[in-house]
Amino acid sequence: MAGSGTLSAFRLPPLPTIREIIKLFRLQAAKQLSQNFLLDLRLTDKIVKKAGNLTDAYVYEVGPGPGGITRSILNANVAELLVVEKDSRFIPGLQMLSDAAPGKLRIVHGDVLTFKVERAFPESLKRQWEDEPPNVHIIGNLPFNVSTPLIIKWLENVSCRDGPFIYGRTQMMLTFQKEVAERLTANTGSKQRSRLSIMAQYLCNVQHIFTIPGQAFVPKPEVDVGVVHFTPLVQPRIEQPFKLVEKVVQNAFQFRRKYCYRGLGMLFPEVERVESTGKLLELADVDPTLRPTQLSVSHFKSLCDVYRKMCDEDPLLFAYNFREELKQNKSKNQEKEDDQEKHRL
Ligand code: SAM
């Protein structure tokens, strides 16, 4: 493991370019793994610079691939860089980087969705949640189909203060499809406002730092890419369990063009829907005719607090799922129709 407190700035020695590494190790992008590489080291330097001061930091890079961002992180004078890469073809190229930065780069051939970073760095890095963020950073340019489920998982980790957030308010710099980056950071009332906006913003300070045009990647993806920075908030803006917030938010956005009472109503069984939805909105002091996109995080805070009370009063409520009720009703109707058909015969 690398020691901290390096006095002189570290620079990687001259190395083959990323393009040469790709050729040398035959690292053609695998389409089925949605691999798009950044070859321009000025861009990878920009991502790393915007992640904050990484001097003596412990950095976890997800999906290093041919190692463009990896090089920029190593040049940022970090104490240690841990990379987790799923595709074994990249390991020899990363090993070459590790040889060029002795004791600084740790390579794991694994899956970021299951890797336990909470066991990877020294205990001494841990900070109290209320303190300044620890000198631990997550950086990554992952395929879009991995980055969205991963951020949801990590947001849940933020709310439980576990996983990568066992060290404190670990900061993250991640790339997303531009539309997803816009949803993550969308303000109340904007067209992009969605479930992701609320889930990210109630737990973190989220900033869309800059956009990378698709043509900067090899091969070029269909879309542009947004670079997003997350710092967990000392005090979450909604203080309820993640799953409860997720359920309220998911239901609210169920019918995004309709008034919010329509989607929120789906939190309740059909027999009590009108009455309970009215009670929820009245106690939360939320105008039923607002559209889901017009609801602020503090509206959601009130809705979650009231829904929590309603769940405490009715222990079966939280488990209620309107889709299951619909399915049951459908099969009951089908049985009825079958019976009527039999009697007619
Ligand atoms: N970071 C490199 C860059 O910017 O050029 C590569 C980016 S490419 C979009 C995504 C990388 O993540 C690929 O190397 C891919 O193999 C890796 N990857 C995809 N899914 C992964 C997973 N579940 N765990 C770890 N690595 C993954």
mmCIF file of C-alpha atoms and ligand atoms in Angstrom:
data_model
loop_
_atom_site.group_PDB
_atom_site.id
_atom_site.type_symbol
_atom_site.label_atom_id
_atom_site.label_comp_id
_atom_site.label_asym_id
_atom_site.label_seq_id
_atom_site.Cartn_x
_atom_site.Cartn_y
_atom_site.Cartn_z
ATOM 1 C CA MET A 1 0.000 0.000 0.000
ATOM 2 C CA ALA A 2 1.285 3.469 -0.823
ATOM 3 C CA GLY A 3 2.310 5.790 1.953
ATOM 4 C CA SER A 4 0.786 9.242 2.270
ATOM 5 C CA GLY A 5 2.536 12.587 2.630
ATOM 6 C CA THR A 6 4.699 12.537 -0.531
ATOM 7 C CA LEU A 7 6.744 15.725 -0.549
ATOM 8 C CA SER A 8 7.782 16.074 -4.194
ATOM 9 C CA ALA A 9 5.173 16.104 -6.989
ATOM 10 C CA PHE A 10 4.919 12.816 -8.885
ATOM 11 C CA ARG A 11 4.791 12.721 -12.705
ATOM 12 C CA LEU A 12 4.475 9.598 -14.823
ATOM 13 C CA PRO A 13 7.523 8.973 -17.037
ATOM 14 C CA PRO A 14 7.054 9.203 -20.836
ATOM 15 C CA LEU A 15 4.712 6.377 -21.919
ATOM 16 C CA PRO A 16 3.129 5.190 -25.166
ATOM 17 C CA THR A 17 -0.029 7.198 -25.950
ATOM 18 C CA ILE A 18 -3.445 5.718 -25.094
ATOM 19 C CA ARG A 19 -3.995 5.180 -28.840
ATOM 20 C CA GLU A 20 -0.732 3.173 -28.966
ATOM 21 C CA ILE A 21 -1.769 1.200 -25.856
ATOM 22 C CA ILE A 22 -5.073 0.334 -27.544
ATOM 23 C CA LYS A 23 -3.176 -0.902 -30.613
ATOM 24 C CA LEU A 24 -0.437 -2.663 -28.642
ATOM 25 C CA PHE A 25 -2.855 -4.679 -26.480
ATOM 26 C CA ARG A 26 -5.568 -4.956 -29.181
ATOM 27 C CA LEU A 27 -8.154 -3.189 -27.043
ATOM 28 C CA GLN A 28 -10.883 -2.618 -29.634
ATOM 29 C CA ALA A 29 -13.952 -1.291 -27.819
ATOM 30 C CA ALA A 30 -16.502 -4.040 -27.121
ATOM 31 C CA LYS A 31 -19.826 -2.697 -28.381
ATOM 32 C CA GLN A 32 -21.849 -4.991 -26.102
ATOM 33 C CA LEU A 33 -20.008 -3.475 -23.095
ATOM 34 C CA SER A 34 -20.723 0.090 -24.347
ATOM 35 C CA GLN A 35 -17.042 0.958 -24.234
ATOM 36 C CA ASN A 36 -16.139 4.495 -25.371
ATOM 37 C CA PHE A 37 -12.626 5.665 -24.595
ATOM 38 C CA LEU A 38 -11.216 9.102 -23.859
ATOM 39 C CA LEU A 39 -7.880 9.470 -25.634
ATOM 40 C CA ASP A 40 -7.366 13.210 -25.167
ATOM 41 C CA LEU A 41 -5.330 13.649 -21.994
ATOM 42 C CA ARG A 42 -6.273 17.354 -21.794
ATOM 43 C CA LEU A 43 -9.879 16.233 -21.291
ATOM 44 C CA THR A 44 -9.010 13.547 -18.746
ATOM 45 C CA ASP A 45 -6.850 16.146 -16.907
ATOM 46 C CA LYS A 46 -9.859 18.478 -16.872
ATOM 47 C CA ILE A 47 -12.128 15.797 -15.326
ATOM 48 C CA VAL A 48 -9.542 15.081 -12.645
ATOM 49 C CA LYS A 49 -8.769 18.748 -11.934
ATOM 50 C CA LYS A 50 -12.472 19.506 -11.457
ATOM 51 C CA ALA A 51 -12.761 16.617 -8.983
ATOM 52 C CA GLY A 52 -10.896 18.800 -6.466
ATOM 53 C CA ASN A 53 -7.473 18.821 -4.829
ATOM 54 C CA LEU A 54 -6.259 15.216 -4.976
ATOM 55 C CA THR A 55 -2.895 15.740 -3.264
ATOM 56 C CA ASP A 56 -2.329 12.737 -0.992
ATOM 57 C CA ALA A 57 -5.852 11.520 -1.762
ATOM 58 C CA TYR A 58 -7.039 7.921 -1.947
ATOM 59 C CA VAL A 59 -8.888 7.600 -5.210
ATOM 60 C CA TYR A 60 -11.188 4.832 -6.428
ATOM 61 C CA GLU A 61 -11.488 4.840 -10.214
ATOM 62 C CA VAL A 62 -14.320 2.774 -11.657
ATOM 63 C CA GLY A 63 -13.841 1.330 -15.162
ATOM 64 C CA PRO A 64 -10.324 2.590 -16.054
ATOM 65 C CA GLY A 65 -10.269 0.831 -19.460
ATOM 66 C CA PRO A 66 -7.121 1.800 -21.399
ATOM 67 C CA GLY A 67 -6.190 4.225 -18.604
ATOM 68 C CA GLY A 68 -6.621 7.827 -19.836
ATOM 69 C CA ILE A 69 -8.277 9.119 -16.655
ATOM 70 C CA THR A 70 -5.989 6.787 -14.668
ATOM 71 C CA ARG A 71 -2.911 8.646 -15.957
ATOM 72 C CA SER A 72 -4.394 12.031 -15.067
ATOM 73 C CA ILE A 73 -5.213 10.821 -11.549
ATOM 74 C CA LEU A 74 -1.683 9.451 -11.058
ATOM 75 C CA ASN A 75 -0.274 12.820 -12.178
ATOM 76 C CA ALA A 76 -2.417 14.601 -9.548
ATOM 77 C CA ASN A 77 -0.035 13.533 -6.778
ATOM 78 C CA VAL A 78 -2.411 11.084 -5.100
ATOM 79 C CA ALA A 79 -1.349 8.777 -2.259
ATOM 80 C CA GLU A 80 -3.010 5.758 -3.830
ATOM 81 C CA LEU A 81 -5.224 4.945 -6.788
ATOM 82 C CA LEU A 82 -7.363 1.837 -6.744
ATOM 83 C CA VAL A 83 -8.898 0.856 -10.065
ATOM 84 C CA VAL A 84 -11.609 -1.759 -10.624
ATOM 85 C CA GLU A 85 -11.970 -3.021 -14.192
ATOM 86 C CA LYS A 86 -14.273 -5.786 -15.380
ATOM 87 C CA ASP A 87 -12.720 -6.483 -18.766
ATOM 88 C CA SER A 88 -9.523 -8.525 -18.348
ATOM 89 C CA ARG A 89 -8.103 -7.259 -21.680
ATOM 90 C CA PHE A 90 -7.246 -3.956 -19.965
ATOM 91 C CA ILE A 91 -5.244 -5.441 -17.099
ATOM 92 C CA PRO A 92 -1.818 -5.679 -18.886
ATOM 93 C CA GLY A 93 -2.018 -2.022 -20.014
ATOM 94 C CA LEU A 94 -2.933 -0.971 -16.474
ATOM 95 C CA GLN A 95 -0.070 -3.119 -15.139
ATOM 96 C CA MET A 96 2.277 -1.088 -17.337
ATOM 97 C CA LEU A 97 0.981 2.087 -15.675
ATOM 98 C CA SER A 98 1.441 0.505 -12.270
ATOM 99 C CA ASP A 99 5.093 -0.251 -13.105
ATOM 100 C CA ALA A 100 5.536 3.396 -14.092
ATOM 101 C CA ALA A 101 4.066 4.592 -10.766
ATOM 102 C CA PRO A 102 5.575 2.226 -8.196
ATOM 103 C CA GLY A 103 3.411 1.662 -5.104
ATOM 104 C CA LYS A 104 0.676 4.049 -6.277
ATOM 105 C CA LEU A 105 -1.683 1.995 -8.428
ATOM 106 C CA ARG A 106 -3.658 -0.989 -7.174
ATOM 107 C CA ILE A 107 -5.490 -2.956 -9.877
ATOM 108 C CA VAL A 108 -8.530 -5.099 -9.196
ATOM 109 C CA HIS A 109 -10.045 -7.236 -11.924
ATOM 110 C CA GLY A 110 -13.677 -7.104 -10.752
ATOM 111 C CA ASP A 111 -17.121 -5.577 -10.955
ATOM 112 C CA VAL A 112 -17.828 -2.137 -9.465
ATOM 113 C CA LEU A 113 -21.405 -3.204 -8.749
ATOM 114 C CA THR A 114 -20.187 -5.732 -6.180
ATOM 115 C CA PHE A 115 -16.706 -4.484 -5.189
ATOM 116 C CA LYS A 116 -16.496 -3.494 -1.501
ATOM 117 C CA VAL A 117 -14.486 -0.283 -1.440
ATOM 118 C CA GLU A 118 -15.344 0.150 2.237
ATOM 119 C CA ARG A 119 -12.669 -2.448 2.989
ATOM 120 C CA ALA A 120 -10.075 -1.084 0.570
ATOM 121 C CA PHE A 121 -8.641 2.052 2.176
ATOM 122 C CA PRO A 122 -7.027 2.638 5.592
ATOM 123 C CA GLU A 123 -9.340 3.150 8.586
ATOM 124 C CA SER A 124 -7.387 6.298 9.449
ATOM 125 C CA LEU A 125 -9.041 8.097 6.516
ATOM 126 C CA LYS A 126 -12.440 7.989 8.215
ATOM 127 C CA ARG A 127 -14.004 11.348 9.102
ATOM 128 C CA GLN A 128 -17.125 12.206 11.060
ATOM 129 C CA TRP A 129 -20.079 12.828 8.738
ATOM 130 C CA GLU A 130 -20.311 16.454 9.905
ATOM 131 C CA ASP A 131 -16.597 17.092 9.226
ATOM 132 C CA GLU A 132 -15.082 18.210 5.945
ATOM 133 C CA PRO A 133 -15.176 15.376 3.339
ATOM 134 C CA PRO A 134 -12.427 12.755 3.732
ATOM 135 C CA ASN A 135 -9.499 12.667 1.312
ATOM 136 C CA VAL A 136 -11.222 9.836 -0.572
ATOM 137 C CA HIS A 137 -12.624 10.406 -4.061
ATOM 138 C CA ILE A 138 -14.489 8.317 -6.601
ATOM 139 C CA ILE A 139 -13.892 9.095 -10.269
ATOM 140 C CA GLY A 140 -15.170 7.235 -13.289
ATOM 141 C CA ASN A 141 -16.279 7.166 -16.871
ATOM 142 C CA LEU A 142 -18.480 4.072 -16.911
ATOM 143 C CA PRO A 143 -20.879 2.776 -19.570
ATOM 144 C CA PHE A 144 -24.262 4.505 -19.208
ATOM 145 C CA ASN A 145 -26.050 1.229 -18.425
ATOM 146 C CA VAL A 146 -23.794 0.837 -15.359
ATOM 147 C CA SER A 147 -23.496 4.448 -14.163
ATOM 148 C CA THR A 148 -27.244 4.968 -13.541
ATOM 149 C CA PRO A 149 -27.894 1.838 -11.386
ATOM 150 C CA LEU A 150 -24.566 2.498 -9.669
ATOM 151 C CA ILE A 151 -25.476 6.066 -8.690
ATOM 152 C CA ILE A 152 -28.816 4.855 -7.280
ATOM 153 C CA LYS A 153 -26.953 2.230 -5.239
ATOM 154 C CA TRP A 154 -24.423 4.826 -4.052
ATOM 155 C CA LEU A 155 -27.164 7.315 -3.159
ATOM 156 C CA GLU A 156 -28.679 4.629 -0.953
ATOM 157 C CA ASN A 157 -25.182 4.142 0.538
ATOM 158 C CA VAL A 158 -25.025 7.920 1.198
ATOM 159 C CA SER A 159 -28.345 7.744 3.066
ATOM 160 C CA CYS A 160 -27.089 4.784 5.173
ATOM 161 C CA ARG A 161 -23.540 6.204 5.457
ATOM 162 C CA ASP A 162 -22.113 2.863 4.390
ATOM 163 C CA GLY A 163 -20.297 1.487 1.303
ATOM 164 C CA PRO A 164 -17.914 4.185 -0.028
ATOM 165 C CA PHE A 165 -19.400 6.597 2.542
ATOM 166 C CA ILE A 166 -18.050 4.667 5.503
ATOM 167 C CA TYR A 167 -15.125 7.145 5.220
ATOM 168 C CA GLY A 168 -17.480 10.144 5.554
ATOM 169 C CA ARG A 169 -18.846 12.376 2.815
ATOM 170 C CA THR A 170 -16.769 10.861 -0.019
ATOM 171 C CA GLN A 171 -16.980 13.003 -3.170
ATOM 172 C CA MET A 172 -17.722 11.560 -6.609
ATOM 173 C CA MET A 173 -16.996 12.725 -10.139
ATOM 174 C CA LEU A 174 -18.863 10.585 -12.659
ATOM 175 C CA THR A 175 -19.930 10.738 -16.280
ATOM 176 C CA PHE A 176 -23.466 10.169 -17.545
ATOM 177 C CA GLN A 177 -25.322 10.454 -20.792
ATOM 178 C CA LYS A 178 -25.924 14.248 -21.061
ATOM 179 C CA GLU A 179 -29.710 13.865 -20.602
ATOM 180 C CA VAL A 180 -29.147 11.915 -17.376
ATOM 181 C CA ALA A 181 -26.675 14.550 -16.134
ATOM 182 C CA GLU A 182 -29.350 17.175 -16.800
ATOM 183 C CA ARG A 183 -31.959 15.139 -14.929
ATOM 184 C CA LEU A 184 -29.641 14.696 -11.950
ATOM 185 C CA THR A 185 -29.177 18.455 -11.637
ATOM 186 C CA ALA A 186 -32.581 19.727 -12.878
ATOM 187 C CA ASN A 187 -34.249 22.497 -10.857
ATOM 188 C CA THR A 188 -37.883 22.559 -9.731
ATOM 189 C CA GLY A 189 -40.136 23.312 -12.694
ATOM 190 C CA SER A 190 -37.665 22.379 -15.415
ATOM 191 C CA LYS A 191 -38.536 19.953 -18.179
ATOM 192 C CA GLN A 192 -35.794 17.523 -17.114
ATOM 193 C CA ARG A 193 -37.009 17.348 -13.518
ATOM 194 C CA SER A 194 -37.435 13.659 -12.649
ATOM 195 C CA ARG A 195 -37.118 10.956 -10.022
ATOM 196 C CA LEU A 196 -33.304 11.144 -10.308
ATOM 197 C CA SER A 197 -33.301 14.913 -9.593
ATOM 198 C CA ILE A 198 -35.025 14.414 -6.234
ATOM 199 C CA MET A 199 -33.129 11.280 -5.236
ATOM 200 C CA ALA A 200 -29.753 12.934 -5.921
ATOM 201 C CA GLN A 201 -30.533 16.409 -4.631
ATOM 202 C CA TYR A 202 -32.081 15.418 -1.310
ATOM 203 C CA LEU A 203 -28.829 13.700 -0.370
ATOM 204 C CA CYS A 204 -26.082 15.555 -2.232
ATOM 205 C CA ASN A 205 -24.912 18.813 -3.603
ATOM 206 C CA VAL A 206 -24.977 17.887 -7.310
ATOM 207 C CA GLN A 207 -23.277 19.898 -10.043
ATOM 208 C CA HIS A 208 -23.169 19.362 -13.788
ATOM 209 C CA ILE A 209 -19.574 20.491 -14.228
ATOM 210 C CA PHE A 210 -19.197 20.354 -18.011
ATOM 211 C CA THR A 211 -20.270 18.482 -21.111
ATOM 212 C CA ILE A 212 -17.966 16.413 -23.312
ATOM 213 C CA PRO A 213 -19.077 16.210 -26.942
ATOM 214 C CA GLY A 214 -19.614 12.662 -28.189
ATOM 215 C CA GLN A 215 -16.880 13.076 -30.803
ATOM 216 C CA ALA A 216 -14.244 13.269 -28.045
ATOM 217 C CA PHE A 217 -14.724 9.514 -27.475
ATOM 218 C CA VAL A 218 -13.491 6.556 -29.486
ATOM 219 C CA PRO A 219 -15.724 5.083 -30.779
ATOM 220 C CA LYS A 220 -18.108 8.046 -30.764
ATOM 221 C CA PRO A 221 -21.282 7.363 -28.704
ATOM 222 C CA GLU A 222 -24.712 8.463 -29.997
ATOM 223 C CA VAL A 223 -24.937 11.158 -27.328
ATOM 224 C CA ASP A 224 -22.882 13.810 -25.526
ATOM 225 C CA VAL A 225 -21.604 13.108 -22.037
ATOM 226 C CA GLY A 226 -22.159 15.115 -18.840
ATOM 227 C CA VAL A 227 -19.558 15.182 -16.068
ATOM 228 C CA VAL A 228 -21.283 15.404 -12.693
ATOM 229 C CA HIS A 229 -19.837 16.077 -9.235
ATOM 230 C CA PHE A 230 -21.551 14.906 -6.029
ATOM 231 C CA THR A 231 -20.799 15.944 -2.444
ATOM 232 C CA PRO A 232 -23.040 14.302 0.172
ATOM 233 C CA LEU A 233 -24.869 16.863 2.335
ATOM 234 C CA VAL A 234 -24.185 17.003 6.076
ATOM 235 C CA GLN A 235 -27.937 17.080 6.663
ATOM 236 C CA PRO A 236 -30.056 15.218 4.080
ATOM 237 C CA ARG A 237 -32.942 17.393 2.947
ATOM 238 C CA ILE A 238 -35.372 14.532 3.649
ATOM 239 C CA GLU A 239 -34.811 12.540 6.822
ATOM 240 C CA GLN A 240 -36.659 9.327 6.060
ATOM 241 C CA PRO A 241 -35.436 5.868 4.959
ATOM 242 C CA PHE A 242 -34.168 5.780 1.361
ATOM 243 C CA LYS A 243 -36.722 3.149 0.290
ATOM 244 C CA LEU A 244 -39.603 5.248 1.594
ATOM 245 C CA VAL A 245 -38.388 8.359 -0.230
ATOM 246 C CA GLU A 246 -37.838 6.282 -3.370
ATOM 247 C CA LYS A 247 -41.389 4.945 -3.206
ATOM 248 C CA VAL A 248 -42.997 8.373 -2.779
ATOM 249 C CA VAL A 249 -40.853 9.904 -5.536
ATOM 250 C CA GLN A 250 -41.377 6.998 -7.933
ATOM 251 C CA ASN A 251 -45.148 7.163 -7.484
ATOM 252 C CA ALA A 252 -45.256 10.947 -7.817
ATOM 253 C CA PHE A 253 -43.478 10.751 -11.191
ATOM 254 C CA GLN A 254 -45.612 7.862 -12.409
ATOM 255 C CA PHE A 255 -47.759 10.230 -14.478
ATOM 256 C CA ARG A 256 -45.379 13.125 -15.067
ATOM 257 C CA ARG A 257 -47.766 15.181 -17.238
ATOM 258 C CA LYS A 258 -50.750 14.862 -14.885
ATOM 259 C CA TYR A 259 -51.441 16.653 -11.596
ATOM 260 C CA CYS A 260 -49.326 15.210 -8.790
ATOM 261 C CA TYR A 261 -52.325 13.783 -6.881
ATOM 262 C CA ARG A 262 -52.754 11.238 -9.686
ATOM 263 C CA GLY A 263 -49.377 9.506 -9.174
ATOM 264 C CA LEU A 264 -49.313 9.999 -5.400
ATOM 265 C CA GLY A 265 -52.729 8.318 -5.231
ATOM 266 C CA MET A 266 -51.050 5.102 -6.318
ATOM 267 C CA LEU A 267 -49.442 4.906 -2.867
ATOM 268 C CA PHE A 268 -52.861 3.839 -1.536
ATOM 269 C CA PRO A 269 -55.217 0.880 -2.137
ATOM 270 C CA GLU A 270 -58.100 1.645 -4.462
ATOM 271 C CA VAL A 271 -60.796 1.543 -1.741
ATOM 272 C CA GLU A 272 -59.216 4.371 0.225
ATOM 273 C CA ARG A 273 -57.349 6.133 -2.617
ATOM 274 C CA VAL A 274 -59.359 9.357 -2.859
ATOM 275 C CA GLU A 275 -59.601 9.895 0.874
ATOM 276 C CA SER A 276 -55.975 8.988 1.734
ATOM 277 C CA THR A 277 -54.485 10.994 -1.131
ATOM 278 C CA GLY A 278 -56.510 14.011 -0.008
ATOM 279 C CA LYS A 279 -55.267 13.536 3.562
ATOM 280 C CA LEU A 280 -51.624 13.168 2.430
ATOM 281 C CA LEU A 281 -51.698 16.317 0.322
ATOM 282 C CA GLU A 282 -53.592 18.359 2.908
ATOM 283 C CA LEU A 283 -51.333 17.429 5.823
ATOM 284 C CA ALA A 284 -48.225 17.955 3.671
ATOM 285 C CA ASP A 285 -49.641 21.295 2.516
ATOM 286 C CA VAL A 286 -49.037 20.466 -1.151
ATOM 287 C CA ASP A 287 -51.280 21.798 -3.924
ATOM 288 C CA PRO A 288 -52.787 18.691 -5.615
ATOM 289 C CA THR A 289 -52.784 20.441 -8.987
ATOM 290 C CA LEU A 290 -49.019 20.901 -9.146
ATOM 291 C CA ARG A 291 -47.335 18.713 -11.767
ATOM 292 C CA PRO A 292 -44.672 16.301 -10.433
ATOM 293 C CA THR A 293 -41.967 18.423 -12.105
ATOM 294 C CA GLN A 294 -43.159 21.463 -10.092
ATOM 295 C CA LEU A 295 -42.617 19.764 -6.723
ATOM 296 C CA SER A 296 -39.568 21.004 -4.806
ATOM 297 C CA VAL A 297 -37.415 18.861 -2.528
ATOM 298 C CA SER A 298 -39.141 20.492 0.444
ATOM 299 C CA HIS A 299 -42.532 19.481 -0.984
ATOM 300 C CA PHE A 300 -41.180 15.938 -1.131
ATOM 301 C CA LYS A 301 -39.881 16.257 2.428
ATOM 302 C CA SER A 302 -43.402 17.110 3.677
ATOM 303 C CA LEU A 303 -44.962 14.341 1.568
ATOM 304 C CA CYS A 304 -42.466 11.755 2.872
ATOM 305 C CA ASP A 305 -42.910 12.869 6.502
ATOM 306 C CA VAL A 306 -46.724 12.582 6.280
ATOM 307 C CA TYR A 307 -46.586 9.292 4.328
ATOM 308 C CA ARG A 308 -44.240 7.934 7.029
ATOM 309 C CA LYS A 309 -46.822 8.790 9.715
ATOM 310 C CA MET A 310 -49.554 7.125 7.652
ATOM 311 C CA CYS A 311 -47.360 3.998 7.308
ATOM 312 C CA ASP A 312 -46.733 3.976 11.062
ATOM 313 C CA GLU A 313 -50.526 4.060 11.632
ATOM 314 C CA ASP A 314 -51.203 1.317 9.037
ATOM 315 C CA PRO A 315 -48.385 -1.267 9.033
ATOM 316 C CA LEU A 316 -49.635 -2.812 5.755
ATOM 317 C CA LEU A 317 -49.487 0.440 3.817
ATOM 318 C CA PHE A 318 -45.787 0.509 2.945
ATOM 319 C CA ALA A 319 -45.947 -2.950 1.345
ATOM 320 C CA TYR A 320 -48.899 -1.905 -0.844
ATOM 321 C CA ASN A 321 -48.127 -2.019 -4.568
ATOM 322 C CA PHE A 322 -50.812 -0.753 -6.945
ATOM 323 C CA ARG A 323 -49.502 -2.901 -9.825
ATOM 324 C CA GLU A 324 -50.151 -6.059 -7.782
ATOM 325 C CA GLU A 325 -53.659 -4.839 -6.966
ATOM 326 C CA LEU A 326 -54.263 -4.217 -10.689
ATOM 327 C CA LYS A 327 -53.019 -7.712 -11.524
ATOM 328 C CA GLN A 328 -55.267 -9.296 -8.876
ATOM 329 C CA ASN A 329 -58.285 -7.290 -10.065
ATOM 330 C CA LYS A 330 -57.609 -8.375 -13.632
ATOM 331 C CA SER A 331 -57.439 -12.056 -12.738
ATOM 332 C CA LYS A 332 -60.606 -11.755 -10.588
ATOM 333 C CA ASN A 333 -62.430 -10.140 -13.536
ATOM 334 C CA GLN A 334 -61.169 -12.878 -15.825
ATOM 335 C CA GLU A 335 -62.484 -15.562 -13.411
ATOM 336 C CA LYS A 336 -65.864 -13.790 -13.289
ATOM 337 C CA GLU A 337 -66.037 -13.655 -17.093
ATOM 338 C CA ASP A 338 -65.086 -17.364 -17.320
ATOM 339 C CA ASP A 339 -67.857 -18.248 -14.813
ATOM 340 C CA GLN A 340 -70.452 -16.231 -16.734
ATOM 341 C CA GLU A 341 -69.353 -17.923 -19.955
ATOM 342 C CA LYS A 342 -69.746 -21.369 -18.329
ATOM 343 C CA HIS A 343 -73.282 -20.529 -17.138
ATOM 344 C CA ARG A 344 -74.243 -19.343 -20.600
ATOM 345 C CA LEU A 345 -73.180 -22.660 -22.132
HETATM 346 N N1 SAM B 1 -12.340 5.123 -18.243
HETATM 347 C C1 SAM B 1 -11.985 4.773 -19.612
HETATM 348 C C2 SAM B 1 -11.977 6.009 -20.476
HETATM 349 O O1 SAM B 1 -12.527 7.031 -20.041
HETATM 350 O O2 SAM B 1 -11.454 5.937 -21.576
HETATM 351 C C3 SAM B 1 -12.931 3.709 -20.161
HETATM 352 C C4 SAM B 1 -14.342 4.138 -20.321
HETATM 353 S S1 SAM B 1 -15.463 2.935 -20.949
HETATM 354 C C5 SAM B 1 -16.886 3.954 -21.228
HETATM 355 C C6 SAM B 1 -16.021 2.073 -19.500
HETATM 356 C C7 SAM B 1 -15.061 1.123 -18.845
HETATM 357 O O3 SAM B 1 -15.719 0.541 -17.736
HETATM 358 C C8 SAM B 1 -14.613 -0.021 -19.727
HETATM 359 O O4 SAM B 1 -13.246 -0.238 -19.569
HETATM 360 C C9 SAM B 1 -15.419 -1.216 -19.206
HETATM 361 O O5 SAM B 1 -14.778 -2.452 -19.415
HETATM 362 C C10 SAM B 1 -15.516 -0.870 -17.745
HETATM 363 N N2 SAM B 1 -16.666 -1.478 -17.062
HETATM 364 C C11 SAM B 1 -17.915 -1.652 -17.548
HETATM 365 N N3 SAM B 1 -18.710 -2.202 -16.625
HETATM 366 C C12 SAM B 1 -17.956 -2.386 -15.527
HETATM 367 C C13 SAM B 1 -18.218 -2.934 -14.236
HETATM 368 N N4 SAM B 1 -19.432 -3.377 -13.911
HETATM 369 N N5 SAM B 1 -17.201 -2.987 -13.358
HETATM 370 C C14 SAM B 1 -15.965 -2.522 -13.686
HETATM 371 N N6 SAM B 1 -15.663 -1.994 -14.889
HETATM 372 C C15 SAM B 1 -16.646 -1.919 -15.799
#
